[in-house]
């Protein structure tokens, strides 16, 4: 699972929203996000039973994580300037992607977004991590909860049309390098969220994400076109016929 993918940790396709124009200022910072982890759900995700010796450590860690975690996101409401053969121009930025051109056909507005679980859980010295993976898994869960909260915010604030999101890095023709243009177009992401990028376009903190939220009636999720077939976060099966419809050929063996 790519770091920025919410995978099965959060809700990718969400209910109903109407993306009306002139409904908002074009940039929204959500820095007081309430996305607490649920102990039972976290234990299930980590395959830890209540009888396990580790359960008490987990319970303490979840409580502490909920005290310190500060997930946050920025949304930017932008124009779809042009859709062409295998590309889309959004907010003046051209993205060469057949998936995007296909999915945004007919859309006039979309949201850019950047989101992060932050590094507060990773850096907290009071969270005991005897297994060496607990903080990573908790941070991953925080990001999933933050995704669900961000989508709920959009749904609750702007109406009732179905929406979905796509993220760079998990789609065959929208790789991580697209983060540079996307994050640049959102602007202020480092200042507002503390997110930076390495030369490949991967975001730091590691459990951060970015992408586009768009109106969608089909129940689209990135996973349906992602060739990372053994990903533990996969939410829906790979859809080979849809892949062939968009890309004109069956996927090769190479993973994204
Ligand atoms: S299957 Fe692909 S899109 Fe889905 S969570 Fe895994 S890496 Fe992300």
Coordinates of C-alpha atoms and ligand atoms in Angstrom, one line a residue:
X1 CA 0.0 0.0 0.0
X2 CA 1.4 3.4 -0.9
X3 CA 1.8 5.7 2.0
X4 CA -0.7 8.2 0.7
X5 CA -3.3 5.6 0.1
X6 CA -6.0 5.4 2.7
X7 CA -6.5 1.8 1.6
X8 CA -9.0 0.0 3.8
X9 CA -8.3 2.3 6.7
X10 CA -10.8 5.0 5.7
X11 CA -13.7 5.7 3.4
X12 CA -12.7 6.4 -0.2
X13 CA -16.0 6.8 -2.0
X14 CA -18.5 8.6 0.0
X15 CA -22.1 9.4 -0.2
X16 CA -23.6 12.4 -1.7
X17 CA -22.4 15.9 -2.3
X18 CA -23.3 18.6 -4.7
X19 CA -20.3 20.4 -6.0
X20 CA -21.9 23.8 -6.5
X21 CA -20.0 26.8 -7.8
X22 CA -19.5 29.9 -5.7
X23 CA -20.3 27.9 -2.6
X24 CA -17.0 28.6 -0.7
X25 CA -13.8 30.4 -0.7
X26 CA -11.3 28.5 -2.9
X27 CA -9.0 27.2 -0.1
X28 CA -10.0 25.6 3.2
X29 CA -7.6 24.6 6.0
X30 CA -8.9 21.9 8.3
X31 CA -6.5 21.9 11.2
X32 CA -8.9 20.9 14.0
X33 CA -9.9 17.6 12.6
X34 CA -11.5 15.2 15.0
X35 CA -10.5 11.7 13.9
X36 CA -10.0 9.7 17.0
X37 CA -9.0 6.1 16.8
X38 CA -11.4 3.4 18.0
X39 CA -9.6 0.8 20.1
X40 CA -11.7 -2.1 19.0
X41 CA -11.4 -1.3 15.3
X42 CA -7.7 -0.6 15.6
X43 CA -7.2 -4.0 17.4
X44 CA -9.1 -5.7 14.6
X45 CA -7.1 -4.0 12.0
X46 CA -3.9 -5.1 13.7
X47 CA -5.3 -8.6 14.4
X48 CA -4.8 -8.3 18.1
X49 CA -7.4 -10.1 20.3
X50 CA -8.6 -8.8 23.6
X51 CA -7.0 -11.8 25.2
X52 CA -3.6 -11.0 23.9
X53 CA -0.8 -9.9 26.2
X54 CA -0.3 -7.0 23.9
X55 CA -3.9 -5.6 24.2
X56 CA -3.3 -3.5 27.2
X57 CA -0.3 -1.9 25.6
X58 CA -2.4 -1.2 22.5
X59 CA -5.2 0.3 24.6
X60 CA -2.7 2.7 26.3
X61 CA -1.1 3.6 23.0
X62 CA -4.5 4.3 21.3
X63 CA -5.4 6.6 24.2
X64 CA -2.2 8.4 24.0
X65 CA -2.3 8.7 20.2
X66 CA -5.8 10.2 20.5
X67 CA -4.4 12.8 22.9
X68 CA -1.4 13.9 20.7
X69 CA -2.5 13.2 17.0
X70 CA -3.2 16.3 15.0
X71 CA -4.3 15.2 11.5
X72 CA -4.9 18.1 9.2
X73 CA -5.8 18.8 5.6
X74 CA -6.1 21.5 3.0
X75 CA -8.8 21.6 0.3
X76 CA -8.7 23.8 -2.7
X77 CA -11.8 24.2 -4.9
X78 CA -10.6 24.6 -8.5
X79 CA -11.9 24.8 -12.1
X80 CA -11.7 22.0 -14.6
X81 CA -10.3 24.2 -17.4
X82 CA -10.1 21.5 -20.1
X83 CA -10.4 17.8 -20.7
X84 CA -8.6 16.3 -23.7
X85 CA -7.5 13.0 -25.0
X86 CA -5.5 11.6 -22.1
X87 CA -5.1 14.8 -20.2
X88 CA -6.9 17.3 -17.9
X89 CA -6.1 20.9 -17.2
X90 CA -7.1 21.8 -13.6
X91 CA -6.6 25.2 -12.1
X92 CA -4.2 26.0 -15.1
X93 CA -2.1 22.8 -14.4
X94 CA -2.0 20.1 -17.1
X95 CA -2.0 16.5 -15.8
X96 CA -1.3 13.8 -18.4
X97 CA -3.5 11.0 -17.2
X98 CA -6.1 8.9 -19.1
X99 CA -7.8 7.9 -15.9
X100 CA -8.2 11.5 -14.8
X101 CA -9.5 12.6 -18.3
X102 CA -12.0 9.7 -18.2
X103 CA -13.2 10.3 -14.6
X104 CA -13.5 14.1 -14.9
X105 CA -15.4 14.1 -18.1
X106 CA -18.3 16.5 -17.6
X107 CA -17.0 17.9 -14.3
X108 CA -16.6 21.7 -14.0
X109 CA -15.1 21.9 -10.5
X110 CA -13.0 19.6 -8.3
X111 CA -11.2 19.8 -5.0
X112 CA -7.4 19.4 -4.8
X113 CA -6.4 18.1 -1.4
X114 CA -3.4 17.5 0.8
X115 CA -3.8 15.6 4.1
X116 CA -1.4 14.3 6.8
X117 CA -1.6 12.2 9.9
X118 CA 1.3 14.4 11.1
X119 CA 4.3 13.2 13.0
X120 CA 3.0 13.7 16.6
X121 CA 2.3 10.0 17.2
X122 CA 5.7 8.9 15.8
X123 CA 7.5 11.5 17.9
X124 CA 5.7 10.8 21.2
X125 CA 8.1 9.4 23.7
X126 CA 5.3 8.1 26.0
X127 CA 3.8 5.7 23.5
X128 CA 5.4 2.3 24.3
X129 CA 6.3 0.4 21.1
X130 CA 7.8 -2.8 22.1
X131 CA 7.0 -4.4 18.7
X132 CA 8.6 -1.6 16.7
X133 CA 5.6 -1.3 14.4
X134 CA 2.9 0.1 16.7
X135 CA 3.5 3.8 16.0
X136 CA 3.6 3.1 12.2
X137 CA 0.3 1.3 12.4
X138 CA -1.3 3.8 14.6
X139 CA -0.2 6.7 12.3
X140 CA -1.5 4.8 9.3
X141 CA -4.9 4.4 11.1
X142 CA -4.9 8.2 12.0
X143 CA -4.4 8.9 8.3
X144 CA -7.3 6.6 7.3
X145 CA -9.5 8.3 10.0
X146 CA -8.5 11.7 8.7
X147 CA -9.4 10.8 5.1
X148 CA -12.8 9.7 6.3
X149 CA -13.3 12.9 8.2
X150 CA -12.2 15.0 5.3
X151 CA -14.6 13.4 2.9
X152 CA -17.4 13.7 5.5
X153 CA -16.6 17.4 5.8
X154 CA -16.9 17.8 2.1
X155 CA -20.1 15.7 2.0
X156 CA -21.7 17.5 5.0
X157 CA -20.7 21.0 3.9
X158 CA -21.4 21.0 0.3
X159 CA -24.4 18.8 -0.4
X160 CA -25.4 15.4 -1.5
X161 CA -23.8 14.3 -4.7
X162 CA -21.7 11.2 -4.8
X163 CA -17.9 11.8 -4.7
X164 CA -14.7 9.9 -5.0
X165 CA -11.0 10.7 -4.9
X166 CA -7.9 9.8 -6.9
X167 CA -4.3 10.0 -5.6
X168 CA -1.0 10.2 -7.4
X169 CA 1.2 7.1 -7.0
X170 CA -1.4 4.4 -7.2
X171 CA -2.7 4.9 -10.7
X172 CA -0.9 3.6 -13.8
X173 CA -0.5 6.9 -15.5
X174 CA -0.5 9.3 -12.6
X175 CA 2.7 8.7 -10.8
X176 CA 4.1 10.2 -7.6
X177 CA 6.0 12.9 -9.6
X178 CA 2.6 14.6 -10.2
X179 CA 2.7 15.6 -6.5
X180 CA 5.0 18.5 -7.4
X181 CA 2.4 20.1 -9.6
X182 CA -0.5 19.2 -7.4
X183 CA 1.1 20.4 -4.1
X184 CA 2.4 23.5 -5.9
X185 CA -1.1 24.3 -7.1
X186 CA -2.6 24.0 -3.7
X187 CA 0.1 26.2 -2.2
X188 CA 1.1 26.7 1.4
X189 CA 1.1 23.0 2.1
X190 CA 4.5 23.1 3.9
X191 CA 3.4 26.1 6.0
X192 CA -0.1 24.8 6.8
X193 CA 0.4 21.1 7.1
X194 CA 4.2 20.6 7.6
X195 CA 4.4 18.4 4.5
X196 CA 7.5 18.4 2.4
X197 CA 8.5 16.1 -0.5
X198 CA 11.6 14.1 -1.4
X199 CA 12.9 14.1 -5.0
X200 CA 10.6 11.3 -6.0
X201 CA 7.5 13.3 -5.0
X202 CA 6.9 11.1 -1.9
X203 CA 5.6 13.2 1.0
X204 CA 7.1 13.6 4.4
X205 CA 5.6 12.8 7.0
X206 CA 5.3 9.4 5.4
X207 CA 1.6 9.1 6.3
X208 CA 0.4 11.9 4.2
X209 CA -1.7 12.0 1.0
X210 CA -2.8 14.2 -1.8
X211 CA -5.2 14.1 -4.7
X212 CA -8.4 15.2 -6.3
X213 CA -11.9 14.8 -5.0
X214 CA -14.5 14.8 -7.8
X215 CA -18.2 14.1 -8.4
X216 CA -18.7 10.5 -9.2
X217 CA -21.8 8.2 -9.5
X218 CA -19.9 5.0 -10.2
X219 CA -18.4 4.2 -6.9
X220 CA -14.9 4.7 -8.2
X221 CA -11.9 3.9 -6.1
X222 CA -8.2 4.0 -7.1
X223 CA -7.8 0.4 -6.0
X224 CA -10.0 -0.8 -9.0
X225 CA -7.2 0.3 -11.4
X226 CA -4.2 -0.1 -9.2
X227 CA -1.8 -3.0 -10.3
X228 CA -0.5 -3.4 -6.8
X229 CA -2.4 -6.7 -6.6
X230 CA -1.1 -8.0 -3.3
X231 CA -1.6 -4.7 -1.4
X232 CA -2.9 -5.3 2.1
X233 CA -4.9 -2.1 2.0
X234 CA -6.9 -3.1 -1.2
X235 CA -10.6 -2.1 -0.8
X236 CA -12.0 -3.4 -4.1
X237 CA -10.8 -6.1 -6.5
X238 CA -8.7 -5.0 -9.5
X239 CA -11.1 -4.4 -12.5
X240 CA -9.4 -5.7 -15.6
X241 CA -12.2 -4.8 -18.0
X242 CA -12.3 -1.2 -16.8
X243 CA -8.5 -1.1 -17.0
X244 CA -8.6 -2.2 -20.6
X245 CA -11.4 0.2 -21.4
X246 CA -9.3 3.1 -20.2
X247 CA -5.8 2.1 -21.2
X248 CA -6.7 0.0 -24.3
X249 CA -4.6 -3.0 -23.2
X250 CA -4.3 -5.5 -20.4
X251 CA -2.0 -4.6 -17.5
X252 CA 1.5 -6.1 -17.7
X253 CA 3.2 -7.7 -14.8
X254 CA 5.0 -4.6 -13.6
X255 CA 3.5 -3.1 -10.4
X256 CA 3.1 0.6 -9.8
Ligands
LIG1 S1 -4.5 -1.3 -4.0 FE1 -3.4 0.4 -4.8 S2 -4.8 2.2 -4.6 FE2 -5.6 0.5 -3.2 S3 -4.7 1.0 -1.2 FE3 -3.3 -0.5 -2.3 S4 -1.7 0.9 -3.3 FE4 -3.5 2.2 -2.7

